[in-house]
CSV table of C-alpha atoms and ligand atoms in Angstrom, one decimal:
chain,number,residue,atom,x,y,z
A,257,MET,CA,26.2,-11.7,3.2
A,258,VAL,CA,23.5,-9.6,4.9
A,259,ALA,CA,23.2,-6.1,3.5
A,260,ALA,CA,20.4,-4.9,5.8
A,261,ARG,CA,17.5,-6.3,7.8
A,262,VAL,CA,14.3,-5.0,6.2
A,263,LEU,CA,11.0,-4.2,8.0
A,264,LEU,CA,8.3,-4.4,5.4
A,265,LEU,CA,5.2,-2.7,6.7
A,266,SER,CA,1.7,-3.5,5.5
A,267,ASN,CA,-1.2,-1.0,5.8
A,268,THR,CA,-3.5,-3.8,6.8
A,269,GLY,CA,-3.6,-7.3,8.2
A,270,MET,CA,-6.2,-8.4,5.6
A,271,ILE,CA,-5.6,-9.0,1.9
A,272,VAL,CA,-7.7,-6.1,0.7
A,273,GLY,CA,-6.5,-6.1,-2.9
A,274,GLY,CA,-3.6,-6.2,-5.3
A,275,GLY,CA,-1.4,-4.2,-2.9
A,276,GLU,CA,-1.2,-7.0,-0.4
A,277,VAL,CA,-1.0,-9.7,-3.1
A,278,SER,CA,2.0,-7.8,-4.5
A,279,LEU,CA,3.6,-7.5,-1.1
A,280,LEU,CA,3.3,-11.3,-0.5
A,281,GLN,CA,4.7,-12.0,-3.9
A,282,LEU,CA,7.7,-9.8,-3.2
A,283,LEU,CA,8.3,-11.8,0.0
A,284,ARG,CA,8.6,-15.0,-2.0
A,285,ASP,CA,11.2,-13.6,-4.3
A,286,LEU,CA,13.4,-11.4,-2.2
A,287,ASP,CA,16.9,-12.6,-1.6
A,288,ARG,CA,16.5,-13.2,2.1
A,289,GLY,CA,20.2,-14.0,2.5
A,290,ARG,CA,21.0,-10.4,1.7
A,291,TRP,CA,17.8,-8.9,2.8
A,292,PRO,CA,16.4,-10.7,5.8
A,293,VAL,CA,12.8,-9.5,5.9
A,294,THR,CA,10.3,-9.1,8.7
A,295,VAL,CA,6.7,-8.1,8.0
A,296,GLY,CA,5.1,-5.5,10.2
A,297,CYS,CA,1.2,-5.6,10.3
A,298,PRO,CA,-1.3,-3.7,12.2
A,299,GLU,CA,-3.2,-6.8,13.2
A,300,GLU,CA,-3.3,-10.6,12.8
A,301,GLY,CA,-4.9,-11.8,9.5
A,302,ALA,CA,-4.1,-13.3,6.2
A,303,VAL,CA,-1.1,-11.1,5.5
A,304,ALA,CA,0.6,-12.3,8.8
A,305,ALA,CA,-0.5,-15.9,8.2
A,306,ARG,CA,0.8,-16.0,4.7
A,307,ALA,CA,4.1,-14.3,5.6
A,308,ARG,CA,4.7,-16.9,8.4
A,309,SER,CA,3.8,-19.7,6.1
A,310,GLN,CA,6.7,-18.5,3.9
A,311,GLY,CA,9.0,-18.5,6.9
A,312,VAL,CA,9.0,-14.7,7.3
A,313,PRO,CA,8.8,-13.4,10.9
A,314,VAL,CA,5.9,-11.0,11.7
A,315,LEU,CA,5.7,-8.1,14.1
A,316,ILE,CA,2.3,-6.8,15.1
A,317,VAL,CA,2.6,-3.0,15.1
A,318,PRO,CA,-0.4,-0.9,15.9
A,319,MET,CA,-0.9,1.7,13.1
A,320,PRO,CA,-4.4,3.1,13.6
A,321,THR,CA,-5.9,5.7,11.2
A,322,VAL,CA,-4.7,9.2,12.2
A,323,ARG,CA,-7.9,11.0,11.1
A,324,GLY,CA,-9.6,12.5,14.2
A,325,SER,CA,-8.7,11.2,17.6
A,326,GLY,CA,-6.2,8.7,16.3
A,327,LEU,CA,-3.7,11.6,16.0
A,328,LEU,CA,-3.4,11.7,19.8
A,329,ARG,CA,-1.8,8.2,19.9
A,330,LEU,CA,0.6,8.9,17.0
A,331,PRO,CA,3.6,10.1,19.1
A,332,SER,CA,3.6,7.2,21.5
A,333,LEU,CA,3.1,4.6,18.7
A,334,VAL,CA,5.9,6.1,16.7
A,335,THR,CA,8.2,6.0,19.7
A,336,ARG,CA,7.3,2.3,20.2
A,337,LEU,CA,7.9,1.5,16.6
A,338,ALA,CA,11.3,3.3,16.6
A,339,GLY,CA,12.2,1.1,19.6
A,340,ARG,CA,11.3,-2.0,17.7
A,341,ILE,CA,13.4,-0.9,14.7
A,342,ARG,CA,16.4,-0.4,17.0
A,343,GLU,CA,15.8,-3.7,18.8
A,344,GLY,CA,15.4,-5.6,15.6
A,345,GLN,CA,18.5,-3.9,14.1
A,346,PHE,CA,16.5,-3.1,11.0
A,347,GLY,CA,18.6,-1.2,8.4
A,348,LEU,CA,15.7,-0.3,6.1
A,349,ILE,CA,12.0,0.4,6.3
A,350,HIS,CA,9.8,-0.5,3.3
A,351,ALA,CA,6.3,0.9,3.7
A,352,ASN,CA,3.6,-0.7,1.5
A,353,GLY,CA,1.1,2.2,1.5
A,354,SER,CA,0.4,5.6,3.1
A,355,ARG,CA,-0.9,4.7,6.5
A,356,CYS,CA,2.1,2.5,7.4
A,357,MET,CA,4.4,5.1,5.7
A,358,LEU,CA,3.3,7.7,8.2
A,359,TYR,CA,4.3,5.5,11.1
A,360,GLY,CA,7.3,3.9,9.4
A,361,GLY,CA,8.5,7.3,8.0
A,362,LEU,CA,8.4,9.0,11.4
A,363,ALA,CA,9.9,6.0,13.3
A,364,GLY,CA,12.6,5.5,10.6
A,365,ARG,CA,13.6,9.2,11.0
A,366,ARG,CA,13.7,8.7,14.8
A,367,ALA,CA,15.8,5.5,14.5
A,368,GLY,CA,18.1,6.9,11.8
A,369,VAL,CA,17.0,4.3,9.2
A,370,PRO,CA,16.2,5.0,5.5
A,371,VAL,CA,12.6,4.6,4.4
A,372,LEU,CA,11.2,3.4,1.1
A,373,TRP,CA,7.6,4.4,0.4
A,374,HIS,CA,5.8,2.0,-2.0
A,375,VAL,CA,2.9,3.8,-3.6
A,376,ARG,CA,0.2,1.8,-5.4
A,377,ILE,CA,-2.6,4.4,-5.8
A,378,ASP,CA,-2.6,7.1,-8.4
A,379,SER,CA,-4.8,9.6,-6.6
A,380,LYS,CA,-3.2,12.2,-4.4
A,381,ASP,CA,-3.9,12.5,-0.7
A,382,PRO,CA,-3.6,16.3,-0.3
A,383,TRP,CA,-3.5,16.0,3.5
A,384,LEU,CA,-0.8,13.4,3.9
A,385,ASP,CA,1.3,13.4,0.7
A,386,PRO,CA,3.4,16.5,1.5
A,387,LEU,CA,4.5,15.1,4.8
A,388,LEU,CA,5.1,11.5,3.5
A,389,GLU,CA,7.1,12.9,0.6
A,390,ARG,CA,9.4,14.6,3.0
A,391,LEU,CA,9.8,11.5,5.2
A,392,ALA,CA,10.5,9.1,2.2
A,393,ASP,CA,14.1,8.7,1.2
A,394,ARG,CA,12.9,7.1,-2.0
A,395,ILE,CA,9.4,6.4,-3.5
A,396,VAL,CA,8.5,3.5,-5.6
A,397,ALA,CA,5.4,3.7,-7.8
A,398,ASN,CA,3.7,0.7,-9.5
A,399,SER,CA,3.2,2.6,-12.7
A,400,ALA,CA,4.0,5.9,-14.5
A,401,ALA,CA,0.3,6.8,-13.9
A,402,THR,CA,0.9,6.4,-10.1
A,403,ALA,CA,4.3,8.2,-10.3
A,404,ALA,CA,2.4,11.2,-11.9
A,405,ARG,CA,0.9,11.7,-8.4
A,406,PHE,CA,4.2,13.4,-7.4
A,407,GLY,CA,5.5,16.7,-8.6
A,408,GLY,CA,8.1,19.2,-7.5
A,409,ARG,CA,11.1,17.9,-5.6
A,410,ALA,CA,9.5,14.5,-4.7
A,411,ALA,CA,9.3,13.6,-8.4
A,412,GLY,CA,13.0,13.2,-8.6
A,413,ARG,CA,12.9,10.5,-5.9
A,414,VAL,CA,10.3,8.4,-7.6
A,415,THR,CA,11.2,5.1,-9.4
A,416,VAL,CA,8.6,3.2,-11.4
A,417,VAL,CA,8.7,-0.5,-10.6
A,418,PRO,CA,5.8,-2.5,-12.2
A,419,ASN,CA,4.4,-5.4,-10.2
A,420,GLY,CA,5.5,-8.9,-11.0
A,421,VAL,CA,3.5,-12.2,-11.2
A,422,ASP,CA,4.5,-15.8,-10.6
A,423,LEU,CA,5.0,-16.9,-14.2
A,424,ALA,CA,5.1,-20.6,-13.1
A,425,ALA,CA,1.7,-20.4,-11.5
A,426,PHE,CA,0.1,-18.1,-14.1
A,427,ARG,CA,0.5,-19.9,-17.4
A,428,PRO,CA,-1.5,-21.0,-20.3
A,429,GLY,CA,-3.5,-24.1,-19.3
A,430,LEU,CA,-5.5,-26.8,-21.0
A,431,GLY,CA,-8.8,-25.0,-21.2
A,432,GLY,CA,-9.8,-25.2,-17.6
A,433,ALA,CA,-12.2,-28.1,-18.0
A,434,ARG,CA,-12.4,-28.7,-14.2
A,435,VAL,CA,-13.2,-25.1,-13.4
A,436,ARG,CA,-15.9,-25.0,-16.1
A,437,GLY,CA,-17.4,-28.1,-14.7
A,438,GLU,CA,-17.3,-26.8,-11.2
A,439,LEU,CA,-18.9,-23.5,-12.2
A,440,GLY,CA,-21.6,-25.0,-14.4
A,441,ILE,CA,-20.2,-23.5,-17.6
A,442,PRO,CA,-20.7,-25.8,-20.7
A,443,PRO,CA,-17.5,-27.0,-22.3
A,444,GLU,CA,-18.5,-25.5,-25.7
A,445,ALA,CA,-19.2,-22.0,-24.3
A,446,ARG,CA,-17.1,-19.0,-25.4
A,447,LEU,CA,-16.2,-17.7,-22.0
A,448,VAL,CA,-15.6,-14.0,-21.3
A,449,GLY,CA,-14.5,-13.2,-17.8
A,450,THR,CA,-13.2,-10.7,-15.4
A,451,VAL,CA,-11.5,-10.9,-12.0
A,452,GLY,CA,-11.6,-8.2,-9.3
A,453,ARG,CA,-13.3,-6.9,-6.2
A,454,LEU,CA,-17.0,-6.3,-6.7
A,455,HIS,CA,-16.7,-2.5,-6.2
A,456,PRO,CA,-18.1,0.2,-8.4
A,457,VAL,CA,-14.5,1.3,-9.4
A,458,LYS,CA,-14.0,-2.0,-11.2
A,459,GLY,CA,-16.9,-1.3,-13.7
A,460,HIS,CA,-18.6,-4.6,-13.5
A,461,ASP,CA,-21.9,-2.9,-14.3
A,462,LEU,CA,-20.3,-1.8,-17.7
A,463,PHE,CA,-19.0,-5.4,-18.2
A,464,LEU,CA,-22.5,-6.8,-17.7
A,465,ARG,CA,-24.1,-4.2,-20.1
A,466,ALA,CA,-21.5,-5.1,-22.7
A,467,ALA,CA,-22.1,-8.8,-22.0
A,468,ALA,CA,-25.8,-8.3,-22.9
A,469,GLU,CA,-24.8,-7.0,-26.3
A,470,VAL,CA,-22.2,-9.8,-26.9
A,471,ALA,CA,-24.8,-12.4,-25.7
A,472,ALA,CA,-27.1,-11.4,-28.5
A,473,ALA,CA,-24.4,-11.8,-31.2
A,474,PHE,CA,-22.8,-15.0,-29.8
A,475,PRO,CA,-25.4,-17.6,-28.6
A,476,THR,CA,-22.6,-19.7,-27.0
A,477,ALA,CA,-21.1,-16.8,-25.1
A,478,HIS,CA,-21.0,-17.1,-21.3
A,479,PHE,CA,-19.8,-14.5,-18.8
A,480,LEU,CA,-17.8,-15.1,-15.5
A,481,LEU,CA,-17.3,-12.6,-12.7
A,482,VAL,CA,-14.7,-13.7,-10.1
A,483,GLY,CA,-14.4,-11.7,-6.9
A,484,GLY,CA,-16.4,-10.7,-3.9
A,485,GLY,CA,-17.5,-7.4,-2.5
A,486,GLU,CA,-20.1,-4.9,-1.6
A,487,ALA,CA,-21.6,-4.5,-5.1
A,488,GLU,CA,-22.6,-8.2,-5.4
A,489,GLY,CA,-26.3,-7.8,-4.8
A,490,GLU,CA,-26.6,-4.9,-7.1
A,491,LEU,CA,-24.7,-6.7,-9.9
A,492,LYS,CA,-26.7,-9.8,-9.6
A,493,ALA,CA,-29.9,-7.8,-9.9
A,494,LEU,CA,-28.5,-6.0,-13.0
A,495,ALA,CA,-27.6,-9.3,-14.6
A,496,ALA,CA,-31.1,-10.6,-14.0
A,497,GLN,CA,-32.6,-7.3,-15.4
A,498,LEU,CA,-30.4,-7.6,-18.5
A,499,GLY,CA,-31.8,-11.1,-19.1
A,500,LEU,CA,-28.3,-12.6,-18.7
A,501,ASP,CA,-29.2,-15.0,-15.9
A,502,PRO,CA,-28.4,-18.5,-17.2
A,503,ARG,CA,-25.3,-17.3,-19.0
A,504,VAL,CA,-23.7,-15.2,-16.3
A,505,HIS,CA,-21.7,-16.8,-13.5
A,506,PHE,CA,-20.7,-15.2,-10.2
A,507,ALA,CA,-17.9,-17.3,-8.7
A,508,GLY,CA,-17.4,-15.1,-5.6
A,509,HIS,CA,-13.9,-14.6,-4.2
A,510,ARG,CA,-11.5,-17.4,-5.3
A,511,GLU,CA,-8.0,-18.3,-4.2
A,512,ASP,CA,-7.3,-20.4,-7.4
A,513,ILE,CA,-7.1,-17.6,-10.0
A,514,PRO,CA,-4.2,-19.3,-11.8
A,515,GLU,CA,-6.5,-22.3,-12.5
A,516,ILE,CA,-9.5,-20.2,-13.4
A,517,LEU,CA,-7.9,-18.0,-16.0
A,518,PRO,CA,-7.2,-20.8,-18.5
A,519,ALA,CA,-10.9,-21.6,-18.6
A,520,LEU,CA,-11.5,-18.2,-20.3
A,521,ASP,CA,-11.4,-17.2,-24.0
A,522,CYS,CA,-11.2,-13.5,-23.3
A,523,PHE,CA,-10.3,-11.4,-20.3
A,524,VAL,CA,-12.0,-8.1,-19.6
A,525,LEU,CA,-11.2,-5.3,-17.3
A,526,ALA,CA,-13.7,-2.4,-17.4
A,527,SER,CA,-12.3,-0.4,-14.5
A,528,ARG,CA,-13.1,3.3,-14.0
A,529,GLU,CA,-9.7,3.7,-12.3
A,530,GLU,CA,-6.8,1.4,-12.3
A,531,PRO,CA,-3.4,2.5,-11.0
A,532,PHE,CA,-1.8,-0.8,-12.1
A,533,GLY,CA,-4.2,-3.8,-12.6
A,534,ARG,CA,-2.4,-7.0,-11.5
A,535,VAL,CA,-5.2,-9.0,-13.0
A,536,LEU,CA,-4.3,-7.8,-16.5
A,537,VAL,CA,-0.7,-9.1,-16.1
A,538,GLU,CA,-2.0,-12.4,-14.7
A,539,ALA,CA,-4.4,-12.8,-17.6
A,540,MET,CA,-1.5,-12.1,-20.1
A,541,ALA,CA,0.7,-14.6,-18.3
A,542,ALA,CA,-2.1,-17.1,-18.7
A,543,GLY,CA,-2.0,-16.5,-22.4
A,544,LEU,CA,-5.3,-14.6,-22.7
A,545,PRO,CA,-6.2,-11.8,-25.0
A,546,VAL,CA,-7.4,-8.8,-22.9
A,547,VAL,CA,-10.0,-6.1,-23.5
A,548,ALA,CA,-9.5,-3.2,-21.1
A,549,ALA,CA,-10.7,0.3,-20.4
A,550,ARG,CA,-7.9,2.8,-21.1
A,551,VAL,CA,-7.5,4.3,-17.6
A,552,GLY,CA,-4.6,4.8,-15.2
A,553,GLY,CA,-1.7,2.4,-15.7
A,554,VAL,CA,-3.6,0.1,-18.2
A,555,PRO,CA,-2.0,1.6,-21.3
A,556,GLU,CA,1.5,0.9,-19.8
A,557,ILE,CA,0.5,-2.8,-19.7
A,558,VAL,CA,-1.6,-3.6,-22.7
A,559,LEU,CA,0.0,-3.2,-26.1
A,560,GLU,CA,-2.9,-2.1,-28.3
A,561,GLY,CA,-3.7,-4.5,-31.1
A,562,THR,CA,-0.8,-6.8,-30.0
A,563,THR,CA,-1.7,-8.2,-26.6
A,564,GLY,CA,-5.3,-6.9,-26.5
A,565,LEU,CA,-7.7,-4.1,-27.2
A,566,MET,CA,-8.3,-0.9,-25.3
A,567,VAL,CA,-11.5,1.0,-25.2
A,568,PRO,CA,-12.7,4.3,-23.7
A,569,PRO,CA,-13.8,3.9,-20.1
A,570,GLU,CA,-17.4,4.2,-18.9
A,571,ASP,CA,-19.0,3.0,-22.2
A,572,PRO,CA,-20.4,-0.5,-22.7
A,573,ALA,CA,-20.8,-0.1,-26.5
A,574,PRO,CA,-17.0,0.0,-27.5
A,575,LEU,CA,-16.4,-2.6,-24.8
A,576,ALA,CA,-18.9,-5.0,-26.4
A,577,ALA,CA,-17.5,-4.3,-29.9
A,578,ALA,CA,-14.0,-5.2,-28.7
A,579,ILE,CA,-15.1,-8.4,-27.1
A,580,ARG,CA,-17.0,-9.3,-30.2
A,581,GLN,CA,-13.8,-8.7,-32.3
A,582,ILE,CA,-11.9,-11.1,-30.1
A,583,LEU,CA,-14.6,-13.8,-30.2
A,584,ALA,CA,-15.0,-13.5,-33.9
A,585,ASP,CA,-11.4,-14.1,-34.7
A,586,PRO,CA,-10.0,-17.0,-32.6
A,587,ALA,CA,-6.7,-17.1,-34.5
A,588,ARG,CA,-6.0,-13.4,-33.7
A,589,ALA,CA,-7.2,-14.0,-30.1
A,590,ARG,CA,-4.7,-16.8,-29.8
A,591,ALA,CA,-1.9,-14.6,-31.2
A,592,MET,CA,-2.7,-11.8,-28.8
A,593,GLY,CA,-2.6,-14.3,-25.9
A,594,LEU,CA,0.8,-15.6,-26.9
A,595,ALA,CA,2.1,-12.0,-27.3
A,596,GLY,CA,0.7,-11.3,-23.8
A,597,ARG,CA,2.5,-14.3,-22.4
A,598,THR,CA,5.8,-13.2,-24.0
A,599,ARG,CA,5.3,-9.6,-22.7
A,600,ALA,CA,4.6,-10.9,-19.1
A,601,GLU,CA,7.8,-13.1,-19.3
A,602,ARG,CA,9.9,-10.1,-20.3
A,603,GLU,CA,8.4,-7.3,-18.2
A,604,TYR,CA,6.4,-8.7,-15.3
A,605,ASP,CA,8.4,-11.7,-14.0
A,606,ALA,CA,8.1,-11.6,-10.2
A,607,ALA,CA,11.8,-12.4,-9.9
A,608,LEU,CA,12.6,-9.3,-12.0
A,609,HIS,CA,10.4,-7.2,-9.8
A,610,ALA,CA,12.3,-8.4,-6.7
A,611,ARG,CA,15.7,-7.6,-8.3
A,612,ARG,CA,14.5,-4.1,-9.1
A,613,VAL,CA,13.3,-3.5,-5.5
A,614,GLU,CA,16.5,-4.9,-4.2
A,615,ALA,CA,18.5,-2.5,-6.4
A,616,LEU,CA,16.6,0.4,-4.6
A,617,TYR,CA,17.3,-1.2,-1.2
A,618,ALA,CA,21.0,-1.3,-2.1
A,619,ASP,CA,21.0,2.4,-3.2
A,620,LEU,CA,19.3,3.3,0.0
A,621,VAL,CA,21.5,1.4,2.3
A,622,GLY,CA,24.6,2.5,0.4
A,623,SER,CA,23.6,6.2,0.7
A,624,GLY,CA,23.4,6.8,4.4
A,625,GLY,CA,21.6,3.7,5.5
A,626,ALA,CA,22.4,2.1,8.8
A,627,GLY,CA,23.0,-1.4,7.4
A,628,LEU,CA,24.1,-4.1,9.8
A,629,PRO,CA,27.3,-4.1,11.7
A,630,PRO,CA,29.6,-7.0,10.5
A,631,ALA,CA,28.9,-10.2,12.4
B,792,LIG,N1,-7.9,-11.8,-6.6
B,792,LIG,C1,-8.0,-13.1,-6.0
B,792,LIG,N2,-9.3,-13.6,-5.9
B,792,LIG,C2,-10.4,-12.9,-6.3
B,792,LIG,C3,-10.3,-11.7,-6.9
B,792,LIG,C4,-9.0,-11.1,-7.0
B,792,LIG,O1,-7.0,-13.7,-5.7
B,792,LIG,O2,-11.5,-13.5,-6.2
B,792,LIG,C5,-6.5,-11.2,-6.8
B,792,LIG,C6,-6.2,-11.1,-8.2
B,792,LIG,O3,-5.7,-12.3,-8.8
B,792,LIG,C7,-5.1,-10.0,-8.1
B,792,LIG,C8,-5.5,-9.1,-7.0
B,792,LIG,O4,-6.5,-9.9,-6.2
B,792,LIG,O5,-3.8,-10.6,-7.8
B,792,LIG,C9,-6.2,-7.9,-7.4
B,792,LIG,O6,-5.2,-6.9,-7.8
B,792,LIG,P1,-5.5,-5.8,-8.9
B,792,LIG,O7,-4.3,-4.9,-9.0
B,792,LIG,O8,-6.1,-6.3,-10.2
B,792,LIG,O9,-6.7,-4.9,-8.2
B,792,LIG,P2,-6.9,-4.1,-6.8
B,792,LIG,O10,-7.7,-5.0,-5.9
B,792,LIG,O11,-5.5,-3.9,-6.3
B,792,LIG,O12,-7.6,-2.9,-7.2
């Protein structure tokens, strides 16, 4: 039985990062019989294409940035969105980010439909947050670190729901021989890798500096960076300057992360900020020991000494020491990987994530939501 039609709004039409990956994963796992979902995107792109490929209808809804002159268009675009909410008989708005929350929150108010704001970033927006907090009936945060962005009365409306990963896709593999062959990594190499946008916030420079220390101690160690982005040129120059060249591999952006991870012996995340860190959970689900900088939501995911090791941020020396510990003790590394897989199964199953989000939907629709009239 249909509980309510859901309009799931995306900030962007492109897959910019984990926020969109998480949205698309949720689409796969929602009970669409109870919650028929439509995705609202500001433009055509990978988000709309992937949603449609999963059989989810898409509405293109203009939601330009409201800084500066964009503010002038806000009232008419909100009116238009409210009209589409009524036409589509949506009973719930789920806004995946701040920009779409502004439009979805105002239009939801106008149409008399409850609004859930999904927050995935732990830094406050002093300009928008006070308004968005008032517009949101409930707030879902991807970690306690993100939830800490809210104080006062809003804090009581925040629920932490960690992201989920597809445990059938991300699983321990057979050593990733194909991937190693494709990337030119010798079969006998001890492979240390990271996955993420090549942006300064991800700390790839720290990873490379740590790699230089590890390389000196482990002659068979190789290093893999998966991801694309603005810092690529700079990072390649740094790798060359550190003398890492033949042993460092830049794979660029890849769509086959579940197949790449099993090629690694150790997963590293050296981020300077990390509100959640999907890649950590993906690595754990793939049975890898992780070494991560202790920032943002990372300590909520990694169990120190059990599923991996955490190190202070911004410092390559302890990062290198932790990677060396993992490489020096393969039995402990394997045990950590197994513990990570178990933890991912218990806490980060994508199906569990969807059930938790649906429980919030049910609360919202039950408490003053419009719902759908009986057929
Ligand atoms: N990702 C990918 N291909 C790449 C790099 C990253 O598919 O080349 C995916 C990665 O598997 C993860 C997401 O992008 O699911 C990144 O999410 P995370 O929370 O780690 O970082 P964010 O980009 O949100 O800061």
